[in-house]
Coordinates of C-alpha atoms in Angstrom, one line a residue:
Chain W
M203 CA 95.6 53.6 52.1
E204 CA 93.0 54.6 53.6
A205 CA 89.9 51.8 52.5
K206 CA 92.9 49.5 53.5
R207 CA 92.9 51.4 57.1
K208 CA 89.0 50.6 57.3
I209 CA 89.2 47.2 56.4
A210 CA 91.8 46.5 59.2
N211 CA 90.0 48.7 61.7
N212 CA 86.6 46.2 60.8
V213 CA 88.7 42.9 61.2
V214 CA 90.6 44.5 65.1
F215 CA 86.3 45.4 66.2
V216 CA 85.1 41.9 65.3
V217 CA 88.2 40.7 67.1
L218 CA 87.7 42.4 69.9
F219 CA 84.3 42.1 69.9
I220 CA 84.7 38.3 70.2
L221 CA 87.2 38.5 73.0
S222 CA 84.8 40.5 75.4
V223 CA 82.2 37.7 74.9
A224 CA 84.9 35.1 75.8
F225 CA 85.8 37.8 78.6
L226 CA 82.3 38.1 79.5
A227 CA 81.3 34.2 79.4
P228 CA 82.7 32.9 82.8
I229 CA 80.2 35.4 85.0
F230 CA 77.1 34.8 82.7
I231 CA 77.3 31.1 82.9
V232 CA 77.8 31.3 86.5
L233 CA 74.7 33.7 86.7
M234 CA 72.8 31.2 84.5
N235 CA 73.4 28.1 86.9
S236 CA 72.8 30.3 90.1
F237 CA 68.8 29.8 88.6
K238 CA 69.4 25.8 88.2
G239 CA 68.8 23.2 90.8
R240 CA 71.6 21.6 92.7
F241 CA 72.5 18.8 91.0
F242 CA 71.7 20.2 87.9
I243 CA 74.8 22.2 87.5
S244 CA 78.1 20.2 87.9
E245 CA 77.2 17.8 84.8
A246 CA 76.2 20.3 82.5
P247 CA 76.8 23.6 83.3
F248 CA 76.7 25.5 79.8
A249 CA 73.1 24.2 79.4
L250 CA 70.3 26.8 79.8
P251 CA 67.9 26.3 82.4
N252 CA 64.7 24.6 81.4
S253 CA 61.6 23.7 83.1
Q254 CA 62.8 20.8 85.0
T255 CA 66.3 22.3 86.0
F256 CA 64.9 25.5 86.7
V257 CA 64.3 26.5 90.7
G258 CA 63.8 30.5 90.6
L259 CA 65.3 32.1 93.5
K260 CA 65.8 29.1 95.9
N261 CA 70.0 29.0 95.5
Y262 CA 70.0 32.4 97.2
T263 CA 67.6 32.3 99.9
I264 CA 69.3 29.0 100.6
G265 CA 72.9 30.3 100.4
L266 CA 72.0 33.4 102.0
A267 CA 70.6 31.3 105.0
K268 CA 73.8 29.3 105.2
T269 CA 76.5 31.9 104.6
G270 CA 75.3 34.5 106.8
F271 CA 76.1 36.4 103.5
L272 CA 74.5 40.0 104.9
Q273 CA 76.2 40.0 107.9
A274 CA 79.7 38.8 105.9
F275 CA 78.9 41.6 103.7
G276 CA 78.4 44.5 106.3
Y277 CA 81.9 43.0 107.7
S278 CA 83.4 43.2 104.6
L279 CA 82.5 47.0 104.2
F280 CA 83.1 48.1 107.3
I281 CA 86.3 46.6 107.1
T282 CA 87.0 47.9 103.5
V283 CA 86.1 51.6 104.3
G284 CA 87.6 52.0 107.8
S285 CA 90.7 50.8 106.8
V286 CA 91.1 52.7 103.5
A287 CA 90.0 56.0 105.7
V288 CA 92.6 55.0 108.1
I289 CA 95.1 54.4 105.9
V290 CA 94.7 57.4 103.7
L291 CA 94.6 59.6 107.2
F292 CA 97.3 58.3 108.7
T293 CA 100.0 57.6 106.1
S294 CA 99.4 60.7 104.4
M295 CA 100.3 62.4 107.2
T296 CA 103.3 60.1 107.9
A297 CA 104.8 60.8 104.6
W298 CA 104.3 64.9 104.5
Y299 CA 106.5 64.3 108.0
I300 CA 109.5 62.0 106.4
T301 CA 109.6 64.0 103.2
R302 CA 109.7 67.2 104.9
V303 CA 111.7 66.3 108.0
K304 CA 115.2 64.8 107.0
S305 CA 116.7 63.0 109.8
R306 CA 118.1 59.9 110.4
Y307 CA 114.7 58.9 112.5
T308 CA 112.6 59.1 109.1
S309 CA 115.3 57.3 106.4
I310 CA 115.2 54.6 108.7
I311 CA 111.0 54.5 108.7
Y312 CA 111.0 55.2 105.0
Y313 CA 113.2 52.1 104.1
L314 CA 111.5 50.2 106.5
L315 CA 108.1 50.5 104.9
V316 CA 109.4 50.1 101.5
F317 CA 111.2 46.8 102.3
S318 CA 107.7 45.7 103.7
M319 CA 106.6 45.9 100.0
I320 CA 108.5 42.8 99.2
V321 CA 107.8 40.5 101.8
P322 CA 105.3 38.0 101.4
F323 CA 102.2 37.7 104.0
Q324 CA 103.6 33.8 104.8
M325 CA 106.7 35.2 106.1
V326 CA 104.7 37.2 109.1
M327 CA 101.5 35.6 108.8
Y328 CA 101.5 33.4 111.9
T329 CA 103.7 35.3 114.2
M330 CA 101.3 38.4 113.2
A331 CA 97.8 36.7 113.9
K332 CA 99.9 35.6 117.5
M333 CA 100.2 38.9 117.7
A334 CA 96.9 40.4 117.2
N335 CA 95.8 37.7 119.5
V336 CA 97.5 38.7 122.3
L337 CA 97.0 42.5 121.7
K338 CA 93.2 41.8 121.7
L339 CA 93.0 43.0 117.6
D340 CA 91.5 40.3 116.8
S341 CA 88.2 42.0 115.9
P342 CA 86.6 43.8 113.2
A343 CA 87.7 47.3 114.6
G344 CA 91.0 45.4 115.5
L345 CA 91.8 45.1 112.0
L346 CA 91.7 48.8 111.1
V347 CA 94.9 48.9 112.8
I348 CA 96.2 45.8 110.9
Y349 CA 95.6 46.9 107.3
L350 CA 96.9 50.4 108.7
G351 CA 100.4 48.3 109.7
F352 CA 100.4 46.3 106.4
G353 CA 99.3 49.4 104.1
A354 CA 101.6 51.5 105.2
G355 CA 104.5 50.4 102.9
L356 CA 102.8 51.1 99.3
S357 CA 100.9 54.1 100.7
T358 CA 103.2 56.1 102.7
F359 CA 105.9 55.5 99.3
M360 CA 102.7 57.0 96.9
F361 CA 102.1 59.9 98.9
S362 CA 105.4 61.1 99.5
G363 CA 106.7 60.3 95.8
F364 CA 103.7 62.8 95.1
I365 CA 104.7 65.3 97.9
K366 CA 108.5 65.7 96.6
G367 CA 106.7 67.3 93.8
I368 CA 104.8 69.7 95.6
P369 CA 106.1 73.5 95.8
L370 CA 107.5 74.0 99.3
E371 CA 106.5 78.3 99.5
I372 CA 103.3 76.6 99.7
E373 CA 103.4 75.4 103.0
E374 CA 105.9 78.4 104.1
A375 CA 103.6 80.7 103.0
A376 CA 101.1 79.1 105.4
T377 CA 103.4 79.1 107.9
I378 CA 104.1 82.9 107.8
D379 CA 100.2 83.1 108.0
G380 CA 100.2 81.8 111.4
C381 CA 99.5 78.2 110.8
N382 CA 101.3 75.8 112.8
P383 CA 102.0 72.1 111.3
I384 CA 98.7 70.5 111.8
Q385 CA 97.1 73.2 110.2
T386 CA 99.1 73.5 107.8
F387 CA 98.6 69.9 106.6
F388 CA 95.1 69.7 106.8
L389 CA 94.0 72.9 105.7
V390 CA 96.6 73.2 103.0
V391 CA 98.4 70.2 102.1
F392 CA 95.6 67.4 102.6
P393 CA 93.5 69.2 99.7
I394 CA 96.8 69.1 97.4
L395 CA 97.1 65.7 98.0
K396 CA 93.4 64.8 96.5
P397 CA 94.3 63.3 93.2
V398 CA 97.0 60.6 94.9
A399 CA 94.7 59.9 98.0
I400 CA 91.6 58.9 95.6
T401 CA 94.6 56.5 94.4
V402 CA 95.8 55.5 97.7
A403 CA 92.3 54.5 98.6
I404 CA 91.1 53.0 95.0
L405 CA 94.3 50.2 95.7
N406 CA 94.2 49.7 99.4
A407 CA 90.0 49.0 99.1
M408 CA 90.4 46.5 95.8
W409 CA 93.0 44.8 98.1
I410 CA 91.0 44.6 101.6
W411 CA 87.7 43.8 99.8
N412 CA 89.1 40.6 98.6
D413 CA 91.7 39.6 101.1
Y414 CA 91.0 36.2 102.1
L415 CA 94.0 35.0 104.8
L416 CA 94.0 37.7 106.6
P417 CA 90.8 38.1 108.2
L418 CA 90.7 34.4 108.1
L419 CA 93.5 34.3 110.7
V420 CA 93.2 37.0 112.7
I421 CA 89.2 37.2 113.0
G422 CA 87.8 34.0 110.6
N423 CA 86.2 32.1 113.3
K424 CA 84.4 34.7 114.9
Y425 CA 83.0 36.8 111.7
K426 CA 83.7 36.0 108.3
T427 CA 84.0 38.6 105.5
I428 CA 82.6 37.7 102.1
P429 CA 85.5 35.9 100.5
I430 CA 85.5 33.8 103.8
A431 CA 82.1 33.2 103.6
I432 CA 82.4 31.8 100.3
Q433 CA 85.4 29.1 101.2
Y434 CA 83.2 28.2 104.0
L435 CA 80.4 27.2 101.4
Q436 CA 82.9 24.7 99.8
G437 CA 82.9 22.7 102.8
G438 CA 84.4 19.1 102.3
Y439 CA 85.1 18.6 98.8
G440 CA 81.9 16.9 96.4
S441 CA 79.5 17.5 99.8
R442 CA 78.6 21.5 98.5
D443 CA 75.8 22.8 97.7
M444 CA 76.6 24.0 93.9
G445 CA 73.3 25.8 93.7
A446 CA 74.4 28.6 96.7
M447 CA 77.9 28.7 95.5
M448 CA 76.8 29.7 91.8
A449 CA 74.3 32.0 93.9
M450 CA 76.9 33.2 96.0
L451 CA 80.0 34.3 93.7
I452 CA 77.0 36.6 91.6
L453 CA 76.5 38.2 95.3
A454 CA 79.8 38.3 95.8
I455 CA 80.9 39.8 91.9
V456 CA 78.2 42.3 91.8
P457 CA 79.1 44.8 94.4
V458 CA 82.8 44.7 92.8
V459 CA 80.7 45.8 89.4
V460 CA 78.8 48.6 91.1
F461 CA 81.9 49.8 92.3
Y462 CA 83.7 49.5 89.3
M463 CA 81.0 51.4 87.1
A464 CA 80.4 53.9 89.5
C465 CA 84.5 55.0 89.9
Q466 CA 85.8 53.3 86.4
K467 CA 87.9 56.6 85.9
Y468 CA 89.8 56.6 89.0
I469 CA 90.3 53.4 89.4
V470 CA 91.8 53.2 85.7
K471 CA 94.0 56.1 86.6
G472 CA 94.3 54.6 89.9
V473 CA 96.1 51.6 88.5
V474 CA 98.6 53.6 86.4
A475 CA 99.5 56.2 88.5
G476 CA 100.1 53.1 91.5
A477 CA 102.5 51.0 88.5
V478 CA 104.5 53.8 87.7
K479 CA 105.2 54.4 91.6
G480 CA 105.2 50.6 92.5
Chain X
M241 CA 109.7 75.1 109.2
Q242 CA 111.3 72.0 109.5
K243 CA 112.6 72.9 113.1
T244 CA 108.9 73.7 114.4
L245 CA 107.7 70.2 112.3
K246 CA 109.9 68.0 114.3
K247 CA 108.4 68.6 117.2
Y248 CA 105.5 67.0 115.7
F249 CA 106.8 63.6 114.7
A250 CA 104.5 61.9 117.7
F251 CA 101.1 63.6 115.9
F252 CA 102.1 63.0 112.2
T253 CA 104.0 59.4 112.4
L254 CA 103.3 57.4 115.7
P255 CA 99.7 56.0 114.5
T256 CA 101.2 54.5 111.2
V257 CA 104.6 53.5 113.0
L258 CA 103.4 52.2 115.5
A259 CA 101.0 50.0 113.9
F260 CA 103.8 48.9 111.4
I261 CA 105.7 47.9 114.1
T262 CA 103.1 45.5 116.1
V263 CA 101.9 44.2 112.8
F264 CA 105.0 44.0 110.2
L265 CA 108.1 44.4 112.0
I266 CA 107.9 42.4 115.1
P267 CA 106.6 39.4 113.6
F268 CA 108.7 39.7 110.8
V269 CA 111.8 39.7 113.2
F270 CA 109.9 36.9 115.6
G271 CA 109.6 35.3 112.8
V272 CA 112.9 34.9 111.4
Y273 CA 113.8 33.8 115.0
L274 CA 111.4 31.3 115.2
S275 CA 112.3 29.4 111.9
F276 CA 115.3 28.8 114.5
T277 CA 113.2 27.1 116.6
K278 CA 110.8 24.0 117.9
F279 CA 107.8 25.6 118.9
N280 CA 103.9 24.2 119.2
T281 CA 102.8 28.0 120.7
V282 CA 105.4 30.9 120.7
N283 CA 106.0 30.3 124.3
D284 CA 107.7 27.0 124.1
A285 CA 110.0 27.9 121.0
Q286 CA 113.8 26.1 121.7
W287 CA 116.9 26.9 119.4
V288 CA 117.4 24.0 116.8
G289 CA 119.8 25.7 114.4
F290 CA 118.9 24.8 111.0
S291 CA 117.4 21.8 111.4
N292 CA 113.7 23.1 110.3
Y293 CA 115.5 23.9 107.3
I294 CA 116.9 20.8 106.3
R295 CA 113.6 19.4 107.6
A296 CA 112.0 21.8 104.8
F297 CA 113.8 20.3 102.3
T298 CA 114.8 16.2 102.8
E299 CA 111.9 15.2 104.6
D300 CA 109.0 15.2 102.2
R301 CA 109.4 16.2 98.7
D302 CA 106.5 19.1 99.3
F303 CA 108.3 22.0 99.4
L304 CA 110.4 21.3 96.5
N305 CA 107.8 20.5 94.5
A306 CA 105.4 23.2 95.1
L307 CA 108.7 25.2 94.3
F308 CA 109.3 23.9 91.1
F309 CA 105.5 23.9 90.2
T310 CA 105.5 27.5 91.1
V311 CA 108.2 28.7 88.7
K312 CA 107.2 26.9 85.8
F313 CA 104.1 28.9 86.4
A314 CA 105.7 32.1 87.1
I315 CA 107.7 32.1 84.0
V316 CA 105.0 30.8 81.5
S317 CA 102.6 32.8 83.0
V318 CA 105.0 36.0 82.7
V319 CA 105.7 35.5 79.4
L320 CA 101.8 34.8 77.9
I321 CA 99.8 37.2 80.1
N322 CA 101.8 40.0 79.0
V323 CA 102.2 38.9 75.3
F324 CA 98.3 39.0 75.1
A325 CA 98.2 42.1 77.2
F326 CA 100.6 44.1 74.8
M327 CA 98.7 42.6 72.1
L328 CA 95.3 44.1 73.2
A329 CA 97.3 47.8 74.3
L330 CA 98.3 47.8 70.7
L331 CA 94.5 46.8 69.3
L332 CA 92.9 49.3 71.7
T333 CA 95.2 52.5 70.8
R334 CA 94.0 52.4 67.1
K335 CA 91.5 54.6 67.7
I336 CA 88.6 52.6 66.4
R337 CA 84.6 52.8 67.6
G338 CA 83.9 50.9 70.9
T339 CA 87.9 51.3 73.0
N340 CA 86.6 52.5 76.0
V341 CA 83.8 49.6 76.7
F342 CA 86.5 46.8 75.3
R343 CA 88.7 48.3 77.9
T344 CA 85.9 48.2 80.8
V345 CA 85.2 44.7 79.7
F346 CA 89.1 43.3 79.8
F347 CA 89.7 45.4 83.0
M348 CA 86.8 43.8 84.8
P349 CA 87.7 40.2 86.3
D350 CA 90.9 42.0 88.1
L351 CA 88.4 43.8 90.5
I352 CA 87.1 40.3 91.7
G353 CA 88.7 38.2 94.1
G354 CA 91.0 35.3 94.2
I355 CA 88.6 32.6 95.9
V356 CA 85.8 33.8 93.7
L357 CA 87.5 33.8 90.8
G358 CA 89.0 30.3 91.5
Y359 CA 85.5 28.6 91.7
I360 CA 83.9 30.7 88.8
W361 CA 87.1 28.9 86.8
Q362 CA 86.0 25.3 88.6
L363 CA 83.0 25.3 87.3
I364 CA 84.0 26.1 83.6
I365 CA 86.8 23.7 83.4
N366 CA 85.0 21.0 85.0
G367 CA 82.5 21.8 83.0
F368 CA 84.3 20.9 79.5
L369 CA 86.4 18.1 81.7
A370 CA 83.3 16.4 82.4
A371 CA 83.0 15.0 78.9
F372 CA 85.9 13.2 79.4
N373 CA 84.6 12.0 83.0
V374 CA 87.0 13.5 85.0
D375 CA 87.4 16.8 86.6
I376 CA 90.4 19.6 87.7
T377 CA 91.7 17.2 90.3
F378 CA 92.1 14.4 88.1
S379 CA 95.7 15.6 87.1
A380 CA 98.1 18.3 88.2
T381 CA 98.5 19.3 84.8
Y382 CA 94.7 20.4 84.5
G383 CA 95.3 22.3 87.6
Y384 CA 98.6 23.8 86.5
W385 CA 96.6 25.2 83.3
G386 CA 93.4 25.8 84.9
L387 CA 95.4 28.7 87.1
M388 CA 97.1 29.6 84.0
I389 CA 94.0 30.6 82.4
L390 CA 92.4 32.2 85.2
M391 CA 95.5 34.2 85.9
N392 CA 95.7 35.3 82.5
W393 CA 92.1 36.3 82.5
Q394 CA 92.8 38.0 85.7
L395 CA 95.5 39.6 85.1
I396 CA 95.6 40.8 81.1
G397 CA 93.1 43.5 81.6
Y398 CA 95.3 45.0 84.1
M399 CA 98.6 44.8 82.8
M400 CA 96.6 46.1 79.1
I401 CA 95.5 49.4 80.9
I402 CA 99.2 49.8 81.9
Y403 CA 100.5 49.5 78.4
I404 CA 98.0 51.9 76.8
A405 CA 99.2 54.3 79.4
G406 CA 103.1 53.6 78.1
I407 CA 101.6 53.5 74.4
Q408 CA 100.2 56.8 74.5
N409 CA 102.6 58.2 76.3
I410 CA 104.7 58.0 72.8
P411 CA 105.3 61.1 71.0
P412 CA 103.4 60.8 68.1
E413 CA 106.0 62.7 66.1
L414 CA 108.5 59.9 66.8
I415 CA 106.1 57.3 65.1
E416 CA 105.8 59.9 61.9
A417 CA 109.5 60.2 61.8
A418 CA 109.6 56.8 61.9
E419 CA 107.0 56.2 59.1
I420 CA 108.5 58.9 57.1
D421 CA 111.8 57.1 56.9
G422 CA 110.0 54.4 55.4
A423 CA 109.7 51.5 58.3
N424 CA 106.7 49.2 58.1
S425 CA 104.5 48.9 60.6
W426 CA 106.3 45.9 61.9
Q427 CA 109.7 47.8 62.3
V428 CA 108.0 50.7 63.8
L429 CA 106.7 48.4 66.4
K430 CA 110.5 46.6 67.0
S431 CA 112.3 49.8 66.9
V432 CA 110.2 52.7 67.9
T433 CA 106.9 51.0 70.0
V434 CA 108.4 48.4 72.3
P435 CA 111.5 50.7 73.4
M436 CA 109.1 53.4 74.4
V437 CA 107.1 52.0 76.6
M438 CA 110.2 49.6 78.2
P439 CA 109.3 51.0 81.5
S440 CA 106.2 49.6 81.3
I441 CA 107.7 46.5 80.3
T442 CA 109.8 46.3 83.3
I443 CA 106.3 47.1 85.8
C444 CA 103.8 44.9 84.3
T445 CA 106.3 41.8 84.2
F446 CA 107.6 42.3 87.8
L447 CA 104.1 42.7 88.6
T448 CA 102.6 39.5 87.0
L449 CA 106.3 37.5 88.4
T450 CA 105.3 38.6 91.8
N451 CA 102.0 38.1 91.8
S452 CA 101.9 34.3 89.8
F453 CA 104.6 33.4 92.7
K454 CA 102.4 34.6 95.7
L455 CA 99.3 33.2 94.5
F456 CA 97.3 31.8 97.3
D457 CA 93.6 32.5 97.2
Q458 CA 92.9 31.2 93.3
N459 CA 95.2 28.0 94.2
L460 CA 93.4 27.3 97.2
A461 CA 89.7 27.7 95.4
L462 CA 90.4 25.9 92.2
T463 CA 92.3 22.7 92.9
A464 CA 93.1 23.3 96.9
G465 CA 96.5 21.3 95.8
A466 CA 94.9 18.5 94.3
P467 CA 95.5 15.7 93.1
G468 CA 97.2 15.2 96.6
K469 CA 99.4 18.3 97.0
E470 CA 100.5 18.0 93.7
S471 CA 98.8 21.8 92.4
A472 CA 99.8 23.2 95.7
M473 CA 102.0 26.3 94.7
L474 CA 104.8 27.9 97.4
A475 CA 102.1 30.1 99.6
M476 CA 100.2 27.0 99.8
D477 CA 102.4 25.0 100.6
I478 CA 103.7 26.9 103.7
F479 CA 100.2 27.5 104.6
N480 CA 99.6 23.6 105.0
T481 CA 102.7 23.5 107.0
F482 CA 102.0 25.6 109.8
Y483 CA 98.3 25.0 110.1
G484 CA 98.1 21.6 108.5
R485 CA 100.0 19.1 110.9
Q486 CA 100.9 19.9 114.6
G487 CA 104.9 19.6 115.4
Y488 CA 105.7 21.0 112.0
E489 CA 105.4 25.0 112.8
G490 CA 109.3 25.3 112.9
V491 CA 109.2 23.8 109.6
G492 CA 106.6 26.2 108.2
Q493 CA 108.2 29.3 109.5
A494 CA 111.5 28.2 108.1
K495 CA 109.6 27.5 104.7
A496 CA 108.5 31.1 105.0
V497 CA 111.8 32.4 105.2
V498 CA 113.3 30.6 102.3
F499 CA 110.2 32.2 100.1
F500 CA 110.9 35.5 101.4
I501 CA 114.6 35.0 100.2
I502 CA 113.3 34.5 97.3
V503 CA 110.9 36.9 96.0
A504 CA 113.4 39.4 97.3
L505 CA 116.2 37.8 95.0
I506 CA 113.6 38.3 92.0
A507 CA 112.6 41.3 92.6
Y508 CA 116.5 42.6 93.6
L509 CA 117.5 40.9 89.8
H510 CA 114.5 41.9 88.0
L511 CA 114.7 45.5 88.6
R512 CA 118.5 45.5 87.7
L513 CA 118.3 43.4 84.5
T514 CA 115.4 45.8 82.9
R515 CA 116.5 49.2 84.5
S516 CA 119.3 49.1 82.0
K517 CA 117.5 48.2 79.2
E518 CA 115.1 51.5 79.8
V519 CA 115.4 54.5 77.5
E520 CA 116.8 57.5 78.6
N521 CA 114.1 60.5 78.0

């Protein structure tokens, strides 16, 4: 029995190993092609670079110049970090209020927020982009407000689910000790929310960093985030520089992989927690 | 405490509520209204009743094609992604060496954005198709299976993580008891594991279904709808109707309302159907 189990586990190991290689292969193929001349990519993407096709870092320098990638990275970083901070701060406050105060006003807010989670973006994209334009929200800073509005549903919902499990006595003790609600929230409640705040931050960061259509419609003409810069490189079909494309794909993947390696534990927890609530 | 807290409603709720009303609620209501009007900019809207809805379905076959393509895609992707993810989760809960590394690898594609994913797979699929002197834009069937491979690559790891959490939550006594009663591993899987992870199955099928339905970035980067508009899914057809040609903004908004109703119905039906199958703890 024990020996049989051992053999089975070895077979499973080999299967998983082969699958892992297959999972990583696409990224390595792109990496390999990012060092090949632009005309040697489309016809033979699986061939290793050789003395004839190897171009060093040329694709990277051309791609950086063509897309303004470093600037795009700056915008993406600012928009993601800023929006996540705004979302975590304001939706946790809202969630606490609507969970602790029961009134018609708070239940209407709650149900509207939950409702917004199932509405596809296409339903509101046109009118939202017009609204953003009229209200002068069409800047990287304005996007923080827009992401607060779109992130409010899931984030408030998750915070609120967590807050329901916090015993009321803790907050009552703070009130008796002389805290006003603002002090109670920031000194007592918010620190307790830390685990769910990390989950909310990670789920929103994954979404906002990779978001393409929303920033394209709101600020796409003036400010390019990373996904917009990459799509811009596509140009007309057939005319694009494949070498620069490969190099930019790699540069787009690197920050994500670094972020993943640094926060893997939280990301995995966040996905599981987010799924249970969603 | 509730009484004092009530006075602070503006401080605690206004930032979120104002942002939500401005970028979601007003655009939503206004969007429903515009779907019954003809407009080029929002200021010149004229009431036209249901004509946009009729035009969406009858003027050309784009919307119906996209709907059909999307439904076909969603059904197959839900089945494939969940079967593969569940199988991986079973293999990764056997406590064999390297489990953590494998999990890390399988989950990673999920973090890469849709546009980047689309171009990665375009390169690889076109590389294979080059042997036959065609590329992915040659036929909508290639686009369909290309998107299918891409979505599997992206979502299997994510769903696997959720299934792993579900499997690890099963009390070990339950499985031991079944084994003592003489159940073989297939019977344990069928009668203990699957019923116990039903909540995870509900969530994962729901997430894959809605993700497949709302797919846009991957579709845009991989084929952009080519050949013609044959591999365009619903979200892309709506986008093209809005921004692709003048005079169709109202039709685009009508398509968007139909899209919303379909997604809402799926969400509602799915939750009702699967909730009833879950084991009460």
